[in-house]
Amino acid sequence: MDNSIQRDAQWREEVRSSLKPKDRMAIERVKMAEVEPNVRNKSYVEVNQGLTEEQALTESKRCLDCPNPMCVTGCPVEINIPTFIKNIERGEYLEAARVIKMTSTLPAVCGRVCPQEKQCESKCIYNKSNKPAVAIGYLERFAADYERNSGKMSVPETAPKNGIKVAVVGSGPAGLTCAGEMAKLGYDVTVFEALHEIGGVLKYGIPEFRLPNAIVDVEIDNLRKMGVKFESDFIVGKTATMDDLRADGFKGFFVASGAGLPRFMGIPGENAIGIMSSNEYLTRVNLMHAADENYDTPIIFGKKVAVIGGGNTAMDSVRTAKRLGADRVMLIYRRSEAEMPARLEEVKHAKEEGVEFIMLSNPVEYVADEKGYVSQMKVQKMELGEPDERGRRSPVPIPGAIETIDVDLVVVSVGVSPNPLIPNSHPDLKTTQKGTLEATEELQTTVADVFAGGDIVRGGATVILAMGDGRKAAANLHKKLQAK
């Protein structure tokens, strides 16, 4: 047996036997400290404050180190969860971070924004005993933050450079992950980003009170240390086509251009001034600093703000409106709270911060004042009917139940469509009826040297699912290039 495997087995057995399973299961799940609601809803301070070392050690002891760890199967990037947690339990925090980074390009990001309750933690064996799952996300964040604050950031090992150039289109979670994986394999990787900052949705879509930009920048800087190059203000399909890049020597492509095309509802009055998509609203505030008087980016500071939708982006929008000084912030959703797709933590935080939830309601018309600005919203009251094919109960209008609500800003967050720029400028890339790129199980598109993943294929998903696509596509693109 390899000596490292022997050592690994030895220390894991030592940790495993330090506490009996019943003693581990008796430990209460830790609670992360949060900034007070009436303080945080007036600033962009990060809400969740992270675990202390004592809390991390306590929580790590809850892990039973299962022989068949199902938590790993629930992780789209297959982090070796038991191993990194056991490293925390024995005080080897830097080693815990190193283990995470073997498969995850963005550990500090994932520890903050991934829906662990629907993924790794949903598979935890504690669920079978009706006990809270091990706080895997909290521990991942702790390990990543400890490493960053220690000044001893490790850079994943990379193979010797093979001289093969690979282009990644888009610098969101899928693109960054693919870039990191290809760099590990020795490829000469360049990421092309259409916007002026690197990070994609991590920068323009997620507010700093959930994910500080400085955290994203550290992860990106680590990719630079691995040899990844970045080109901003570069629109593949406009600045240069894929054929232009092929002429420059690029042998493989990964398209991760996201789903930046907002959807609207198509109801009367929707073109009034003061009605915008959540994409535009959050981009103006998060990326273009519209709330900062030192910037010229225009924004409407509504006092009576309605956000339409029930996902995480809607939560980000209502919580942003509160921080921009709105007196009344309403979340309008056509189903009940139980059907909302947003993370439970985000719902909890929004309520604590003073957001008003108006459920079983759906806008049917907007009314503008004499200057063309939205002033009222007519809302159809709904009730839940029969479940649809996914088991969700469909909302049904209640005849005659119309309510009029005064508003001066409406943010529509009812979904997004894939960015059409790439398929429109490269007709050989076939798309589905929904506008997503056609891709095989291996994430290869209809063009042999082009792979794709994230929202451009899924049509809208979580950060960690996009990262899983980036990792999977990198492995398959590597096989393709090596076969050549």
Short mmCIF file of N, CA, C and O in Angstrom, two decimals, residues 193-303:
data_model
loop_
_atom_site.label_atom_id
_atom_site.label_comp_id
_atom_site.label_asym_id
_atom_site.label_seq_id
_atom_site.Cartn_x
_atom_site.Cartn_y
_atom_site.Cartn_z
N GLU A 193 -13.97 37.74 -21.76
CA GLU A 193 -15.13 38.27 -21.06
C GLU A 193 -15.65 39.52 -21.76
O GLU A 193 -14.87 40.44 -22.06
N ALA A 194 -16.96 39.58 -22.02
CA ALA A 194 -17.55 40.71 -22.73
C ALA A 194 -17.57 41.98 -21.88
O ALA A 194 -17.46 43.09 -22.41
N LEU A 195 -17.74 41.84 -20.57
CA LEU A 195 -17.82 43.00 -19.69
C LEU A 195 -16.43 43.48 -19.28
O LEU A 195 -15.42 42.85 -19.59
N HIS A 196 -16.41 44.59 -18.53
CA HIS A 196 -15.12 45.19 -18.18
C HIS A 196 -14.51 44.58 -16.94
O HIS A 196 -13.35 44.86 -16.62
N GLU A 197 -15.26 43.76 -16.21
CA GLU A 197 -14.71 43.08 -15.04
C GLU A 197 -14.87 41.57 -15.20
O GLU A 197 -15.83 41.09 -15.78
N ILE A 198 -13.91 40.84 -14.64
CA ILE A 198 -13.93 39.39 -14.69
C ILE A 198 -14.78 38.86 -13.53
O ILE A 198 -14.74 39.38 -12.42
N GLY A 199 -15.57 37.83 -13.80
CA GLY A 199 -16.38 37.22 -12.74
C GLY A 199 -17.79 36.88 -13.16
O GLY A 199 -18.47 36.11 -12.49
N GLY A 200 -18.26 37.45 -14.27
CA GLY A 200 -19.60 37.12 -14.76
C GLY A 200 -20.67 37.39 -13.71
O GLY A 200 -20.65 38.40 -13.01
N VAL A 201 -21.59 36.44 -13.57
CA VAL A 201 -22.71 36.59 -12.65
C VAL A 201 -22.25 36.75 -11.21
O VAL A 201 -22.96 37.34 -10.38
N LEU A 202 -21.06 36.25 -10.89
CA LEU A 202 -20.54 36.40 -9.52
C LEU A 202 -20.33 37.86 -9.17
O LEU A 202 -20.39 38.24 -8.00
N LYS A 203 -20.08 38.69 -10.21
CA LYS A 203 -19.87 40.11 -9.99
C LYS A 203 -21.13 40.93 -10.25
O LYS A 203 -21.50 41.78 -9.46
N TYR A 204 -21.81 40.68 -11.38
CA TYR A 204 -22.94 41.55 -11.71
C TYR A 204 -24.26 41.08 -11.10
O TYR A 204 -25.18 41.87 -10.92
N GLY A 205 -24.36 39.80 -10.76
CA GLY A 205 -25.65 39.27 -10.34
C GLY A 205 -25.83 39.09 -8.85
O GLY A 205 -26.95 39.13 -8.35
N ILE A 206 -24.73 38.86 -8.12
CA ILE A 206 -24.84 38.56 -6.69
C ILE A 206 -24.33 39.75 -5.89
O ILE A 206 -23.16 40.12 -6.01
N PRO A 207 -25.18 40.34 -5.05
CA PRO A 207 -24.76 41.53 -4.29
C PRO A 207 -23.65 41.21 -3.28
O PRO A 207 -23.51 40.07 -2.83
N GLU A 208 -22.92 42.26 -2.92
CA GLU A 208 -21.78 42.07 -2.01
C GLU A 208 -22.20 41.69 -0.60
O GLU A 208 -21.38 41.16 0.15
N PHE A 209 -23.46 41.95 -0.23
CA PHE A 209 -23.86 41.51 1.11
C PHE A 209 -24.01 39.99 1.18
O PHE A 209 -24.11 39.41 2.25
N ARG A 210 -24.00 39.33 0.02
CA ARG A 210 -23.97 37.87 -0.03
C ARG A 210 -22.61 37.34 -0.44
O ARG A 210 -22.14 36.33 0.07
N LEU A 211 -21.97 38.02 -1.39
CA LEU A 211 -20.68 37.57 -1.92
C LEU A 211 -19.82 38.79 -2.22
O LEU A 211 -19.95 39.39 -3.28
N PRO A 212 -18.93 39.16 -1.31
CA PRO A 212 -18.07 40.33 -1.56
C PRO A 212 -17.20 40.15 -2.80
O PRO A 212 -16.66 39.06 -3.04
N ASN A 213 -17.05 41.21 -3.57
CA ASN A 213 -16.23 41.15 -4.77
C ASN A 213 -14.78 40.76 -4.45
O ASN A 213 -14.11 40.11 -5.26
N ALA A 214 -14.31 41.18 -3.28
CA ALA A 214 -12.93 40.86 -2.91
C ALA A 214 -12.70 39.36 -2.83
O ALA A 214 -11.61 38.86 -3.15
N ILE A 215 -13.73 38.62 -2.43
CA ILE A 215 -13.63 37.15 -2.35
C ILE A 215 -13.48 36.58 -3.76
O ILE A 215 -12.65 35.70 -4.02
N VAL A 216 -14.30 37.09 -4.69
CA VAL A 216 -14.23 36.61 -6.07
C VAL A 216 -12.87 36.94 -6.68
O VAL A 216 -12.26 36.11 -7.37
N ASP A 217 -12.36 38.13 -6.39
CA ASP A 217 -11.07 38.56 -6.95
C ASP A 217 -9.93 37.66 -6.49
O ASP A 217 -9.00 37.38 -7.27
N VAL A 218 -9.98 37.21 -5.25
CA VAL A 218 -8.93 36.31 -4.75
C VAL A 218 -8.95 34.99 -5.51
O VAL A 218 -7.89 34.45 -5.89
N GLU A 219 -10.16 34.46 -5.76
CA GLU A 219 -10.26 33.20 -6.50
C GLU A 219 -9.73 33.38 -7.93
O GLU A 219 -9.05 32.49 -8.47
N ILE A 220 -10.06 34.51 -8.54
CA ILE A 220 -9.60 34.78 -9.91
C ILE A 220 -8.09 34.94 -9.94
O ILE A 220 -7.40 34.45 -10.85
N ASP A 221 -7.54 35.63 -8.92
CA ASP A 221 -6.09 35.81 -8.85
C ASP A 221 -5.37 34.46 -8.74
O ASP A 221 -4.28 34.28 -9.29
N ASN A 222 -5.98 33.51 -8.05
CA ASN A 222 -5.38 32.18 -7.94
C ASN A 222 -5.31 31.50 -9.31
O ASN A 222 -4.35 30.78 -9.62
N LEU A 223 -6.35 31.73 -10.13
CA LEU A 223 -6.32 31.18 -11.50
C LEU A 223 -5.20 31.82 -12.32
O LEU A 223 -4.53 31.14 -13.11
N ARG A 224 -4.98 33.12 -12.11
CA ARG A 224 -3.87 33.79 -12.81
C ARG A 224 -2.54 33.15 -12.43
O ARG A 224 -1.66 32.96 -13.28
N LYS A 225 -2.40 32.83 -11.14
CA LYS A 225 -1.16 32.19 -10.69
C LYS A 225 -0.98 30.81 -11.31
O LYS A 225 0.15 30.32 -11.41
N MET A 226 -2.09 30.19 -11.72
CA MET A 226 -2.02 28.90 -12.39
C MET A 226 -1.69 29.06 -13.88
O MET A 226 -1.53 28.07 -14.59
N GLY A 227 -1.66 30.30 -14.35
CA GLY A 227 -1.31 30.55 -15.75
C GLY A 227 -2.47 30.95 -16.63
O GLY A 227 -2.28 31.18 -17.84
N VAL A 228 -3.68 31.05 -16.08
CA VAL A 228 -4.84 31.44 -16.89
C VAL A 228 -4.74 32.92 -17.24
O VAL A 228 -4.46 33.76 -16.38
N LYS A 229 -4.98 33.25 -18.51
CA LYS A 229 -4.98 34.64 -18.97
C LYS A 229 -6.43 35.12 -19.15
O LYS A 229 -7.31 34.32 -19.49
N PHE A 230 -6.66 36.42 -18.94
CA PHE A 230 -7.99 36.98 -19.05
C PHE A 230 -8.00 38.18 -19.99
O PHE A 230 -7.11 39.04 -19.94
N GLU A 231 -9.01 38.21 -20.85
CA GLU A 231 -9.22 39.34 -21.76
C GLU A 231 -10.63 39.88 -21.49
O GLU A 231 -11.62 39.20 -21.76
N SER A 232 -10.73 41.10 -20.95
CA SER A 232 -12.04 41.72 -20.73
C SER A 232 -12.40 42.61 -21.92
O SER A 232 -11.57 42.86 -22.80
N ASP A 233 -13.65 43.09 -21.93
CA ASP A 233 -14.15 43.92 -23.03
C ASP A 233 -13.92 43.23 -24.38
O ASP A 233 -13.58 43.88 -25.38
N PHE A 234 -14.09 41.93 -24.39
CA PHE A 234 -13.83 41.14 -25.60
C PHE A 234 -15.06 40.27 -25.88
O PHE A 234 -15.35 39.35 -25.13
N ILE A 235 -15.78 40.61 -26.95
CA ILE A 235 -17.01 39.90 -27.29
C ILE A 235 -16.72 38.90 -28.41
O ILE A 235 -16.50 39.29 -29.56
N VAL A 236 -16.69 37.63 -28.04
CA VAL A 236 -16.48 36.60 -29.05
C VAL A 236 -17.71 36.57 -29.96
O VAL A 236 -18.84 36.39 -29.50
N GLY A 237 -17.48 36.77 -31.25
CA GLY A 237 -18.57 36.92 -32.20
C GLY A 237 -18.65 38.33 -32.73
O GLY A 237 -19.23 38.57 -33.79
N LYS A 238 -18.05 39.30 -32.01
CA LYS A 238 -18.01 40.69 -32.44
C LYS A 238 -16.56 41.19 -32.50
O LYS A 238 -16.07 41.57 -33.56
N THR A 239 -15.88 41.19 -31.36
CA THR A 239 -14.47 41.59 -31.34
C THR A 239 -13.65 40.66 -32.23
O THR A 239 -12.78 41.10 -32.98
N ALA A 240 -13.95 39.39 -32.13
CA ALA A 240 -13.33 38.37 -32.98
C ALA A 240 -14.24 37.16 -33.01
O ALA A 240 -14.94 36.88 -32.03
N THR A 241 -14.26 36.47 -34.13
CA THR A 241 -15.07 35.26 -34.24
C THR A 241 -14.25 34.05 -33.78
O THR A 241 -13.03 34.14 -33.59
N MET A 242 -14.92 32.92 -33.67
CA MET A 242 -14.18 31.70 -33.33
C MET A 242 -13.21 31.34 -34.44
O MET A 242 -12.11 30.83 -34.16
N ASP A 243 -13.57 31.63 -35.68
CA ASP A 243 -12.64 31.36 -36.78
C ASP A 243 -11.40 32.23 -36.65
O ASP A 243 -10.27 31.78 -36.95
N ASP A 244 -11.57 33.49 -36.23
CA ASP A 244 -10.42 34.36 -36.00
C ASP A 244 -9.52 33.76 -34.92
O ASP A 244 -8.28 33.77 -35.05
N LEU A 245 -10.15 33.27 -33.87
CA LEU A 245 -9.37 32.68 -32.77
C LEU A 245 -8.69 31.39 -33.21
O LEU A 245 -7.56 31.10 -32.79
N ARG A 246 -9.37 30.62 -34.04
CA ARG A 246 -8.73 29.41 -34.58
C ARG A 246 -7.49 29.79 -35.39
O ARG A 246 -6.45 29.13 -35.33
N ALA A 247 -7.61 30.88 -36.16
CA ALA A 247 -6.46 31.34 -36.96
C ALA A 247 -5.31 31.78 -36.06
O ALA A 247 -4.14 31.73 -36.45
N ASP A 248 -5.65 32.20 -34.83
CA ASP A 248 -4.63 32.59 -33.86
C ASP A 248 -4.05 31.39 -33.10
O ASP A 248 -3.23 31.55 -32.20
N GLY A 249 -4.53 30.19 -33.45
CA GLY A 249 -3.94 28.99 -32.87
C GLY A 249 -4.74 28.29 -31.80
O GLY A 249 -4.28 27.30 -31.22
N PHE A 250 -5.95 28.77 -31.51
CA PHE A 250 -6.77 28.10 -30.50
C PHE A 250 -7.33 26.79 -31.05
O PHE A 250 -7.90 26.76 -32.15
N LYS A 251 -7.16 25.74 -30.29
CA LYS A 251 -7.55 24.40 -30.75
C LYS A 251 -8.85 23.89 -30.12
O LYS A 251 -9.41 22.91 -30.61
N GLY A 252 -9.29 24.51 -29.05
CA GLY A 252 -10.52 24.06 -28.39
C GLY A 252 -11.22 25.23 -27.73
O GLY A 252 -10.58 26.23 -27.36
N PHE A 253 -12.55 25.10 -27.59
CA PHE A 253 -13.35 26.19 -27.03
C PHE A 253 -14.32 25.65 -26.00
O PHE A 253 -14.85 24.54 -26.14
N PHE A 254 -14.56 26.45 -24.97
CA PHE A 254 -15.63 26.18 -24.01
C PHE A 254 -16.49 27.43 -23.91
O PHE A 254 -16.00 28.50 -23.54
N VAL A 255 -17.75 27.31 -24.29
CA VAL A 255 -18.67 28.45 -24.28
C VAL A 255 -19.46 28.44 -22.98
O VAL A 255 -20.18 27.49 -22.68
N ALA A 256 -19.31 29.52 -22.23
CA ALA A 256 -20.02 29.67 -20.96
C ALA A 256 -20.54 31.10 -20.86
O ALA A 256 -20.28 31.82 -19.90
N SER A 257 -21.27 31.50 -21.90
CA SER A 257 -21.69 32.90 -22.02
C SER A 257 -22.95 33.23 -21.24
O SER A 257 -23.44 34.36 -21.27
N GLY A 258 -23.51 32.24 -20.53
CA GLY A 258 -24.57 32.52 -19.58
C GLY A 258 -25.95 32.75 -20.18
O GLY A 258 -26.20 32.51 -21.36
N ALA A 259 -26.84 33.20 -19.31
CA ALA A 259 -28.22 33.48 -19.71
C ALA A 259 -28.54 34.91 -19.33
O ALA A 259 -29.19 35.18 -18.32
N GLY A 260 -28.05 35.83 -20.13
CA GLY A 260 -28.19 37.24 -19.79
C GLY A 260 -29.35 37.96 -20.45
O GLY A 260 -29.46 39.18 -20.36
N LEU A 261 -30.23 37.21 -21.12
CA LEU A 261 -31.36 37.85 -21.80
C LEU A 261 -32.58 37.77 -20.90
O LEU A 261 -33.13 36.69 -20.67
N PRO A 262 -33.03 38.90 -20.34
CA PRO A 262 -34.13 38.84 -19.38
C PRO A 262 -35.48 38.55 -20.04
O PRO A 262 -35.69 38.87 -21.21
N ARG A 263 -36.35 37.94 -19.26
CA ARG A 263 -37.73 37.71 -19.70
C ARG A 263 -38.64 38.71 -19.04
O ARG A 263 -38.45 39.09 -17.88
N PHE A 264 -39.68 39.12 -19.79
CA PHE A 264 -40.72 39.95 -19.22
C PHE A 264 -42.05 39.22 -19.35
O PHE A 264 -42.13 38.13 -19.92
N MET A 265 -43.13 39.79 -18.83
CA MET A 265 -44.40 39.09 -18.76
C MET A 265 -45.34 39.40 -19.92
O MET A 265 -46.34 38.71 -20.11
N GLY A 266 -45.04 40.47 -20.66
CA GLY A 266 -45.88 40.81 -21.80
C GLY A 266 -47.26 41.31 -21.41
O GLY A 266 -48.24 40.99 -22.07
N ILE A 267 -47.34 42.10 -20.33
CA ILE A 267 -48.64 42.60 -19.88
C ILE A 267 -48.76 44.09 -20.19
O ILE A 267 -47.74 44.77 -20.41
N PRO A 268 -49.97 44.65 -20.23
CA PRO A 268 -50.16 46.07 -20.56
C PRO A 268 -49.38 46.98 -19.61
O PRO A 268 -49.30 46.73 -18.41
N GLY A 269 -48.78 48.02 -20.20
CA GLY A 269 -48.06 49.02 -19.42
C GLY A 269 -46.64 48.65 -19.06
O GLY A 269 -45.96 49.41 -18.36
N GLU A 270 -46.15 47.52 -19.57
CA GLU A 270 -44.84 47.04 -19.15
C GLU A 270 -43.69 47.91 -19.66
O GLU A 270 -42.56 47.82 -19.15
N ASN A 271 -43.98 48.78 -20.63
CA ASN A 271 -42.94 49.67 -21.17
C ASN A 271 -42.85 51.00 -20.43
O ASN A 271 -42.11 51.89 -20.84
N ALA A 272 -43.58 51.15 -19.34
CA ALA A 272 -43.52 52.39 -18.57
C ALA A 272 -42.12 52.58 -17.98
O ALA A 272 -41.38 51.61 -17.72
N ILE A 273 -41.74 53.83 -17.78
CA ILE A 273 -40.45 54.14 -17.13
C ILE A 273 -40.52 53.66 -15.68
O ILE A 273 -41.51 53.86 -14.99
N GLY A 274 -39.46 53.01 -15.24
CA GLY A 274 -39.44 52.51 -13.88
C GLY A 274 -39.74 51.03 -13.78
O GLY A 274 -39.92 50.51 -12.67
N ILE A 275 -39.81 50.35 -14.93
CA ILE A 275 -39.97 48.90 -14.94
C ILE A 275 -38.74 48.32 -15.63
O ILE A 275 -38.46 48.63 -16.79
N MET A 276 -37.99 47.51 -14.92
CA MET A 276 -36.76 46.96 -15.47
C MET A 276 -36.59 45.51 -15.04
O MET A 276 -37.25 45.04 -14.11
N SER A 277 -35.70 44.83 -15.72
CA SER A 277 -35.40 43.44 -15.36
C SER A 277 -34.47 43.41 -14.16
O SER A 277 -33.73 44.37 -13.89
N SER A 278 -34.46 42.30 -13.45
CA SER A 278 -33.54 42.14 -12.33
C SER A 278 -32.10 42.15 -12.82
O SER A 278 -31.20 42.64 -12.12
N ASN A 279 -31.86 41.62 -14.03
CA ASN A 279 -30.50 41.64 -14.60
C ASN A 279 -29.98 43.07 -14.70
O ASN A 279 -28.86 43.37 -14.29
N GLU A 280 -30.81 43.94 -15.27
CA GLU A 280 -30.39 45.33 -15.44
C GLU A 280 -30.22 46.01 -14.09
O GLU A 280 -29.23 46.71 -13.84
N TYR A 281 -31.18 45.79 -13.21
CA TYR A 281 -31.16 46.44 -11.90
C TYR A 281 -29.91 46.05 -11.11
O TYR A 281 -29.17 46.91 -10.62
N LEU A 282 -29.65 44.75 -11.02
CA LEU A 282 -28.51 44.29 -10.23
C LEU A 282 -27.18 44.64 -10.90
O LEU A 282 -26.20 44.96 -10.22
N THR A 283 -27.14 44.61 -12.24
CA THR A 283 -25.90 44.97 -12.93
C THR A 283 -25.57 46.44 -12.71
O THR A 283 -24.41 46.79 -12.46
N ARG A 284 -26.57 47.30 -12.79
CA ARG A 284 -26.33 48.73 -12.56
C ARG A 284 -25.79 48.98 -11.15
O ARG A 284 -24.89 49.79 -10.95
N VAL A 285 -26.34 48.27 -10.18
CA VAL A 285 -25.95 48.49 -8.79
C VAL A 285 -24.64 47.77 -8.46
O VAL A 285 -23.71 48.37 -7.90
N ASN A 286 -24.55 46.48 -8.80
CA ASN A 286 -23.40 45.68 -8.37
C ASN A 286 -22.15 45.95 -9.18
O ASN A 286 -21.04 46.05 -8.62
N LEU A 287 -22.28 46.02 -10.49
CA LEU A 287 -21.11 46.12 -11.36
C LEU A 287 -20.80 47.56 -11.76
O LEU A 287 -19.63 47.94 -11.91
N MET A 288 -21.85 48.37 -11.91
CA MET A 288 -21.67 49.74 -12.41
C MET A 288 -21.80 50.79 -11.31
O MET A 288 -21.82 51.99 -11.59
N HIS A 289 -21.95 50.34 -10.07
CA HIS A 289 -21.89 51.22 -8.89
C HIS A 289 -22.89 52.37 -8.95
O HIS A 289 -22.58 53.51 -8.57
N ALA A 290 -24.12 52.07 -9.40
CA ALA A 290 -25.11 53.13 -9.56
C ALA A 290 -25.46 53.83 -8.24
O ALA A 290 -25.85 55.00 -8.24
N ALA A 291 -25.33 53.14 -7.12
CA ALA A 291 -25.68 53.74 -5.83
C ALA A 291 -24.57 54.61 -5.27
O ALA A 291 -24.77 55.29 -4.25
N ASP A 292 -23.41 54.63 -5.93
CA ASP A 292 -22.27 55.41 -5.47
C ASP A 292 -22.28 56.76 -6.18
O ASP A 292 -22.24 56.83 -7.41
N GLU A 293 -22.31 57.83 -5.40
CA GLU A 293 -22.39 59.17 -5.99
C GLU A 293 -21.16 59.52 -6.81
O GLU A 293 -21.18 60.48 -7.60
N ASN A 294 -20.09 58.75 -6.67
CA ASN A 294 -18.89 59.00 -7.46
C ASN A 294 -18.98 58.43 -8.88
O ASN A 294 -18.05 58.60 -9.67
N TYR A 295 -20.06 57.72 -9.17
CA TYR A 295 -20.26 57.14 -10.50
C TYR A 295 -21.49 57.79 -11.15
O TYR A 295 -22.42 58.23 -10.46
N ASP A 296 -21.48 57.82 -12.49
CA ASP A 296 -22.56 58.46 -13.24
C ASP A 296 -23.65 57.50 -13.68
O ASP A 296 -24.57 57.90 -14.40
N THR A 297 -23.57 56.25 -13.29
CA THR A 297 -24.56 55.26 -13.71
C THR A 297 -25.94 55.63 -13.17
O THR A 297 -26.11 55.75 -11.96
N PRO A 298 -26.93 55.83 -14.04
CA PRO A 298 -28.27 56.21 -13.56
C PRO A 298 -29.01 55.03 -12.94
O PRO A 298 -28.84 53.88 -13.35
N ILE A 299 -29.82 55.31 -11.94
CA ILE A 299 -30.66 54.31 -11.30
C ILE A 299 -31.86 55.02 -10.70
O ILE A 299 -31.77 56.19 -10.33
N ILE A 300 -32.99 54.35 -10.64
CA ILE A 300 -34.18 54.89 -9.99
C ILE A 300 -34.19 54.42 -8.54
O ILE A 300 -34.19 53.22 -8.28
N PHE A 301 -34.18 55.36 -7.62
CA PHE A 301 -34.24 55.02 -6.20
C PHE A 301 -35.71 55.02 -5.79
O PHE A 301 -36.24 56.01 -5.28
N GLY A 302 -36.38 53.91 -6.04
CA GLY A 302 -37.80 53.84 -5.73
C GLY A 302 -38.07 53.85 -4.24
O GLY A 302 -37.27 53.35 -3.44
N LYS A 303 -39.19 54.41 -3.85
CA LYS A 303 -39.64 54.39 -2.46
C LYS A 303 -40.69 53.31 -2.23
O LYS A 303 -40.84 52.82 -1.12
#
